[in-house]
Coordinates of C-alpha atoms in Angstrom, one line a residue:
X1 CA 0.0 0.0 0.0
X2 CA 1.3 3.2 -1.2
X3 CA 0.3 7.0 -1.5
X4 CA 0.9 9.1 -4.7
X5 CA 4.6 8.8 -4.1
X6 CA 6.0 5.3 -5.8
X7 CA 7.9 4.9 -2.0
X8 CA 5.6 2.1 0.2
X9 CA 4.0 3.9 2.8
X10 CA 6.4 2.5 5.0
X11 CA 9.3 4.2 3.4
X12 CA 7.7 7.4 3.6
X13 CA 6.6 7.1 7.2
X14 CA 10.0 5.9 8.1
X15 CA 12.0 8.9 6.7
X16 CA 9.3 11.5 7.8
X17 CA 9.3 10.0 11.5
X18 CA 13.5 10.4 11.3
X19 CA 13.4 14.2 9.9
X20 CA 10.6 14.9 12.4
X21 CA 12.6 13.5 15.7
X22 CA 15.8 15.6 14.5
X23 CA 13.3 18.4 14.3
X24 CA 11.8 18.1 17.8
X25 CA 15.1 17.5 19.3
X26 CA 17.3 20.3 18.0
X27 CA 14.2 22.9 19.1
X28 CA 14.8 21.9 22.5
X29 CA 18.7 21.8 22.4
X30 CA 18.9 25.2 21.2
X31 CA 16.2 26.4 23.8
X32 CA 18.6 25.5 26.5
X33 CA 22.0 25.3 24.7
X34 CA 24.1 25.1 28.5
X35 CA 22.5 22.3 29.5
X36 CA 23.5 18.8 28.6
X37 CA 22.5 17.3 25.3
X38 CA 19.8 14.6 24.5
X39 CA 21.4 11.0 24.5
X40 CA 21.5 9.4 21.4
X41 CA 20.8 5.6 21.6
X42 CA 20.4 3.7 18.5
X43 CA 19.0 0.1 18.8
X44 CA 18.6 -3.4 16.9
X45 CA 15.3 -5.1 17.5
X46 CA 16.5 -8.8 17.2
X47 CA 13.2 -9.8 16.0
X48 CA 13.4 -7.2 13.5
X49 CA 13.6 -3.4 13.1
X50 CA 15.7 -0.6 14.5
X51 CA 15.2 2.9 16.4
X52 CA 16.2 5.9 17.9
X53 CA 15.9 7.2 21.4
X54 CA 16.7 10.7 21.8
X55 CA 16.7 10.8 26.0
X56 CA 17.4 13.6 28.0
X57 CA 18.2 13.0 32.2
X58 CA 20.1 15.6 34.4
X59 CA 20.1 13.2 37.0
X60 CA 22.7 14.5 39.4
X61 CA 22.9 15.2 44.1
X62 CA 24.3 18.4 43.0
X63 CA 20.8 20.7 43.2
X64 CA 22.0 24.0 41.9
X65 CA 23.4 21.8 38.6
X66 CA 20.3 20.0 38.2
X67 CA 17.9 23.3 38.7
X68 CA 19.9 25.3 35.9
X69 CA 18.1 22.6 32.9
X70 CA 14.9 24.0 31.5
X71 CA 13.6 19.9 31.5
X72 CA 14.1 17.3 34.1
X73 CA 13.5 14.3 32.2
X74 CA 12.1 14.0 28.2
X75 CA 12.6 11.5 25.3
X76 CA 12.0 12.0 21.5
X77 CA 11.8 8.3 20.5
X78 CA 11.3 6.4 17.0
X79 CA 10.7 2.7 16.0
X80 CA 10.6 1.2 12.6
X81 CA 10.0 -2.5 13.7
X82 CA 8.5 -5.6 12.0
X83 CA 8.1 -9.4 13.0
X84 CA 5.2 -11.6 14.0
X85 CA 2.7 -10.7 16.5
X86 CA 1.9 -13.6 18.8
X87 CA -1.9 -14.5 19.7
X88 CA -1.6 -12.6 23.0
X89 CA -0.4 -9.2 21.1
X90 CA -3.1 -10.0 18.2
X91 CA -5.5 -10.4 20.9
X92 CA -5.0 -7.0 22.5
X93 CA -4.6 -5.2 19.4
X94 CA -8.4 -7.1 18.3
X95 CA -9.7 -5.4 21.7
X96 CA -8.3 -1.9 20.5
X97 CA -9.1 -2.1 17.2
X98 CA -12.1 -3.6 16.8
X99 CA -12.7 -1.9 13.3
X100 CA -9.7 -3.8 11.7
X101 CA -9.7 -6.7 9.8
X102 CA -7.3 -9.2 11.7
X103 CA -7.4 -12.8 10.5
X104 CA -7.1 -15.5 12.9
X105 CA -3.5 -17.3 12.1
X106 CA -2.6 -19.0 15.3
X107 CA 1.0 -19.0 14.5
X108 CA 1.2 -15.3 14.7
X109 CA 0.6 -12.1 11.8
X110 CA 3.2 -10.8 10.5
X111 CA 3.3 -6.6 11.2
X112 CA 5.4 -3.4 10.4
X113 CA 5.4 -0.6 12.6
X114 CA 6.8 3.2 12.5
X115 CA 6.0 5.6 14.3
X116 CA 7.5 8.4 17.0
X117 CA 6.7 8.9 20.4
X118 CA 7.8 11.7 23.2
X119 CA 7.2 13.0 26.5
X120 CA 8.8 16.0 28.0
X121 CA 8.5 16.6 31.7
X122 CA 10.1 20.5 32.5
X123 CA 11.4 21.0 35.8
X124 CA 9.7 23.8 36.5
X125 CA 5.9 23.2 37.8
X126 CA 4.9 26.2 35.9
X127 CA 5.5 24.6 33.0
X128 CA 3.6 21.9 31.4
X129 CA 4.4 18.3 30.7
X130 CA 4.0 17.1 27.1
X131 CA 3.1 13.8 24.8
X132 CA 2.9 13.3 21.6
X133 CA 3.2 10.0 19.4
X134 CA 2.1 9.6 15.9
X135 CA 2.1 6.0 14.5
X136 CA 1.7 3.8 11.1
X137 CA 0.5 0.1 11.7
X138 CA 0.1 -2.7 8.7
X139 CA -0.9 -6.0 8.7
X140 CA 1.1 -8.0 5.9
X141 CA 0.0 -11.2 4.3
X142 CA 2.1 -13.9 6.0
X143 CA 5.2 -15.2 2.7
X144 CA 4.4 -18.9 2.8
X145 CA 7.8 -20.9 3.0
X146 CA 9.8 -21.3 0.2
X147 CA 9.2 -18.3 -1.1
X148 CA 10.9 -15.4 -2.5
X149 CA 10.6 -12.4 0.2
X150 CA 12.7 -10.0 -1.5
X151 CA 10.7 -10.4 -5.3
X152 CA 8.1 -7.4 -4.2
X153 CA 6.4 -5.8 -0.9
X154 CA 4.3 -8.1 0.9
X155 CA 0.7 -7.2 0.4
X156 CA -0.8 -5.2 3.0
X157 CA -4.0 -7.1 4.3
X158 CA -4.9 -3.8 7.0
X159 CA -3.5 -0.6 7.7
X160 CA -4.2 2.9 9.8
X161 CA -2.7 5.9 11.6
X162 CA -3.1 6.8 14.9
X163 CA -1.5 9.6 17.1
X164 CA -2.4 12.3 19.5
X165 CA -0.6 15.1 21.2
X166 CA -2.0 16.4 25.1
X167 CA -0.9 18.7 27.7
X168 CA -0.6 17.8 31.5
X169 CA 0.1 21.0 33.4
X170 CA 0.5 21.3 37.2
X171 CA -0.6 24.7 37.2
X172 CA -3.5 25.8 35.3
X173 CA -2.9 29.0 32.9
X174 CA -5.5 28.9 30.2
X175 CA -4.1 30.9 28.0
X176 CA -1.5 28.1 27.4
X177 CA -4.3 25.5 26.7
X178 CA -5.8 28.0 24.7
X179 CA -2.9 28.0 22.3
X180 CA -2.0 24.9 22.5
X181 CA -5.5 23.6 21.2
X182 CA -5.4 26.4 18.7
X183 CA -2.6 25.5 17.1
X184 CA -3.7 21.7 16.8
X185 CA -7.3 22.7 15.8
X186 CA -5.5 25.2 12.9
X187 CA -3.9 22.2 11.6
X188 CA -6.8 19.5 11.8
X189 CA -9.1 22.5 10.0
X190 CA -6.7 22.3 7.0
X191 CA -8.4 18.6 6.4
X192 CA -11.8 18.5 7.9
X193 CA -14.0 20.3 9.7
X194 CA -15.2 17.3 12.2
X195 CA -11.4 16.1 12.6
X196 CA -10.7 18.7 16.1
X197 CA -13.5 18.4 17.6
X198 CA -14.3 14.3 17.3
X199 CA -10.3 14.1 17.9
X200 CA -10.6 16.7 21.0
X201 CA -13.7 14.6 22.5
X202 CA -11.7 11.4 21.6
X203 CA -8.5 12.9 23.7
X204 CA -10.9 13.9 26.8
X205 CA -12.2 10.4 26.9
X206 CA -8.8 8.4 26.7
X207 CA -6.8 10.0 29.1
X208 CA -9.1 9.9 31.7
X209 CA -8.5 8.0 35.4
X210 CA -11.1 6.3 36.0
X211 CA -10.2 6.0 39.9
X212 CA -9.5 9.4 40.1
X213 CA -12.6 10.6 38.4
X214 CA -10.5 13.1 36.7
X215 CA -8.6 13.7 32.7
X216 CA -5.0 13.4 32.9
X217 CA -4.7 17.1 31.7
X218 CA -6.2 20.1 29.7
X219 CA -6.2 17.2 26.5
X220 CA -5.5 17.8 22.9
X221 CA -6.3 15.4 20.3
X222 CA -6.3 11.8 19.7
X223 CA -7.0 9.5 17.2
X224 CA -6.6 5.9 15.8
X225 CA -8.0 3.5 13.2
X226 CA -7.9 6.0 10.4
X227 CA -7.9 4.7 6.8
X228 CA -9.6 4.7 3.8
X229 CA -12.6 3.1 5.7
X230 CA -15.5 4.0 7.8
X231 CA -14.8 5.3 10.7
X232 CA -16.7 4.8 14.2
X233 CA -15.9 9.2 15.0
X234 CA -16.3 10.3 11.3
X235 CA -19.4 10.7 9.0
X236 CA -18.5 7.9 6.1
X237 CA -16.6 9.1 3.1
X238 CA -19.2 8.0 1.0
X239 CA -21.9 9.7 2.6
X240 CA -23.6 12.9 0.3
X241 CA -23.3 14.9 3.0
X242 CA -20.0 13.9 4.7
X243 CA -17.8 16.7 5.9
X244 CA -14.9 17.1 4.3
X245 CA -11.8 14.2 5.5
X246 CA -8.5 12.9 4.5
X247 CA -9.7 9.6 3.1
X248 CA -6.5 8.3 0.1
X249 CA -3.4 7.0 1.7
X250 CA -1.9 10.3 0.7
X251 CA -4.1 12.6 1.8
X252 CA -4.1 10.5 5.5
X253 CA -0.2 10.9 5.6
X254 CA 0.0 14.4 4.7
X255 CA -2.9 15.1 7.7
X256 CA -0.4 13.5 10.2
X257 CA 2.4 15.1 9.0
X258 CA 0.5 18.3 9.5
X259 CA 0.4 17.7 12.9
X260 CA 3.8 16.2 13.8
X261 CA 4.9 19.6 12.2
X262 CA 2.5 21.4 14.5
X263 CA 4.0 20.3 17.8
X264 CA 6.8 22.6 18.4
X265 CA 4.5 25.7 18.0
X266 CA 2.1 24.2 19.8
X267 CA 4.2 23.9 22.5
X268 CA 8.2 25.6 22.6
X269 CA 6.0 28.8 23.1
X270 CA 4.3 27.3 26.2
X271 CA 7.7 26.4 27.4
X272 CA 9.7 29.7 26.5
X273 CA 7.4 31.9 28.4
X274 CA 7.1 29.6 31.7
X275 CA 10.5 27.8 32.3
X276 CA 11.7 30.8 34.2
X277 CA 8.9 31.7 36.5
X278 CA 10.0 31.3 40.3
X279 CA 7.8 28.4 42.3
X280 CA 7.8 27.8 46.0
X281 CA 8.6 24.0 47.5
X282 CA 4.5 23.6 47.5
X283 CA 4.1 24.4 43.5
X284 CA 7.2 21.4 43.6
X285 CA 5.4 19.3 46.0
X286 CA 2.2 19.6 44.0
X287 CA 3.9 18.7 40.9
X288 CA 5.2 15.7 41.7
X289 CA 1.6 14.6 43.3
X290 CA 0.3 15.7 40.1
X291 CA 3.2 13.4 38.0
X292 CA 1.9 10.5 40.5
X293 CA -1.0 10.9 38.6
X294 CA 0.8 10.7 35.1
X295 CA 2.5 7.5 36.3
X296 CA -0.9 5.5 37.3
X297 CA -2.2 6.4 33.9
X298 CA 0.5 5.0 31.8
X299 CA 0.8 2.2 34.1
X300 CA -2.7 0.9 34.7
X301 CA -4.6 2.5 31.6
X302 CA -2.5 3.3 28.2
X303 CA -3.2 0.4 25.5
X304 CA 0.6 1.7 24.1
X305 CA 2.3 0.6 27.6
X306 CA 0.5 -2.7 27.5
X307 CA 0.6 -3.5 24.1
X308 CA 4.6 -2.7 24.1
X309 CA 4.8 -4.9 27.1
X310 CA 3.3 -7.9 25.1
X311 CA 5.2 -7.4 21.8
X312 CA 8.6 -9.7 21.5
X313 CA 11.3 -8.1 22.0
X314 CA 10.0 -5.1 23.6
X315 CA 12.5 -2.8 24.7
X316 CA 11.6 -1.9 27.9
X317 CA 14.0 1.1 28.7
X318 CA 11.6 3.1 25.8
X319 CA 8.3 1.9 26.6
X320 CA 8.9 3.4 30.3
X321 CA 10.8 6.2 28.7
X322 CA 7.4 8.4 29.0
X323 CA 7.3 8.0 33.0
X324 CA 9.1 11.2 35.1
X325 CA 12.3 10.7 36.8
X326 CA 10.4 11.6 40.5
X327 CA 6.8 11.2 41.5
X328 CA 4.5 11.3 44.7
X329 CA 1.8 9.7 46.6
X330 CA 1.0 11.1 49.8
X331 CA -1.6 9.6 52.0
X332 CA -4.9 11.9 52.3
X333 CA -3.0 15.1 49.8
X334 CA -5.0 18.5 51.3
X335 CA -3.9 20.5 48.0
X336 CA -6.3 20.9 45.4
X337 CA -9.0 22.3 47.2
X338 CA -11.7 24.7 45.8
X339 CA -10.2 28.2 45.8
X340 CA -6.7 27.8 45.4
X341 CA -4.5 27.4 42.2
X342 CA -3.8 24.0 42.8
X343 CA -7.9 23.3 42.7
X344 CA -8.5 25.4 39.1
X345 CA -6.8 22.8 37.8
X346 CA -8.7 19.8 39.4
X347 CA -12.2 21.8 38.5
X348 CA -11.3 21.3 34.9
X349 CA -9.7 18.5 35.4
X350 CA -13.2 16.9 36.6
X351 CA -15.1 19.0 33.8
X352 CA -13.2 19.1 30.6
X353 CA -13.7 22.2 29.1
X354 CA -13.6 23.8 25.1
X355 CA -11.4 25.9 24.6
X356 CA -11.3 27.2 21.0

């Protein structure tokens, strides 16, 4: 399966995922050029693939060194992998994606994936925590033995994109989510009018803790399953009176590339004008409560976490990659209460609110 360009999608996702991660990493390098650079760390999956992670850690006893980085911990991962998913894999992925065909094969289907993922936790709590991940998923028909694999690409039996980008601050300053959603909703508009606001609704209702009764943060967008099928959150492509939506391979690829593009002006703006505001040992304390919160999330509730966690050969130093280097749970917290800063947040935290 290819767009209009004669490169397999795969190709094209693979180099666009490697240009965007340079991208994203040189913009914060050169936002805080004295502090230490990201780690490069390039990988072999032994099952097959390779990857990038781009890691930054200032780990270090020495307080005054470690308080002079504008982030504390962040990672600009990719991952061009491809193997055989095992029945427990297939299994989770037929919970996830119900929309996709999957055949039943017992012995395993054969996959490609590329995609990039990254989370950016600033030190400072006036600054807001980050994710993105933007992803390209095929099912390939399985090369019966004997055969010659390297005659033509393996035909593509099921395909889609998925991705999102969502902010998690600790302190609430809506004029930050306001251009943060903005700029995501600028670029969505670009293919479709019903694109923000199903993939806004979509964000609200995945990164939500369910024992917490609250959202994870202000949200964003999310998405998966999109092709050139129906869609469960879109009007049908076929329908007279569909809205307007990405539906060729080319047109799908171009919509996420629009938004891999938009996340540094969605966000190195938010992180400019906050890094260097001054915060008190609560806003810290409250911070670190409020990264607790981050950590059950990923831990008890992503489908990436658990999905990584059952694929072969999954590397588990960049599936963790997204959790902060420090986090707290205390017993009975009083912050958050109604009337203080620390409860704006938890109001909309609990009510998810529109803000373009």
């Amino acid at each position: 399966m290819a767009s209009s360009s004669m490169k397999p999608m795969r190709s094209q996702v693979e180099e666009y995922i490697v240009s965007l991660q340079y991208q994203i990493v040189s913009a914060f390098e050169t936002l805080d050029p004295a502090a230490p650079p990201f780690k490069r760390d390039s990988w072999v999956r032994p099952q097959g693939g390779t990857g990038q992670s781009c890691v930054f850690a200032c780990a270090t006893d020495d307080v005054s060194v470690a308080q002079q980085t504008v982030l504390e911990k962040a990672g600009v991962n990719i991952s061009i992998v491809h193997g055989i998913l095992p029945p427990a894999a297939i299994k989770q992925m037929r919970a996830d994606h119900s929309a996709m065909p999957l055949p039943d094969r017992p012995e395993g289907l054969p996959f490609f994936a590329a995609g990039i993922s990254l989370v950016i936790h600033p030190r400072n709590p006036n600054a807001p925590t980050v994710h993105a991940n933007y992803r390209y998923f095929e099912i390939t028909e399985p090369v019966e033995a004997g055969s010659d694999k390297g005659t033509s690409e393996p035909k593509v039996l099921a395909w889609w994109f998925g991705g999102g980008c969502d902010l998690t601050p600790s302190y609430l300053f809506e004029e930050d989510a306001i251009h943060f959603h903005s700029t995501l909703k600028k670029a969505c508009d670009k293919y479709g009018p019903e694109l923000y606001p199903s993939f806004k609704k979509w964000c609200d209702e995945y990164f939500y803790i369910p024992h917490r009764n609250e959202t994870r943060g202000v949200g964003g967008i999310f998405f998966d399953d999109l092709n050139l099928g129906p869609h469960a959150r879109l009007s049908s492509p076929n329908s007279p009176d569909a809205a307007r939506r990405p539906t060729s391979p080319a047109e799908i690829f171009a919509f996420v590339q629009e938004l891999g593009n938009s996340f540094v002006p969605s966000y190195l703006p938010i992180l400019t004008s906050r890094h260097f505001l001054p915060y008190t040992p609560l806003q810290r304390r409250w911070q670190l409560i409020r990264r607790g919160r981050y950590v059950e999330f990923n831990l008890v509730y992503d489908r990436g976490t658990k999905f990584g966690l059952m694929t072969p050969g999954a590397r588990i130093e960049s599936i963790l990659m997204s959790l902060p280097e420090t986090a707290r749970w205390e017993y009975m917290c009083e912050l958050g209460e109604e009337g203080t800063e620390e409860g704006k947040l938890i109001e909309v935290l609990k009510k998810p609110r529109e803000w373009v």
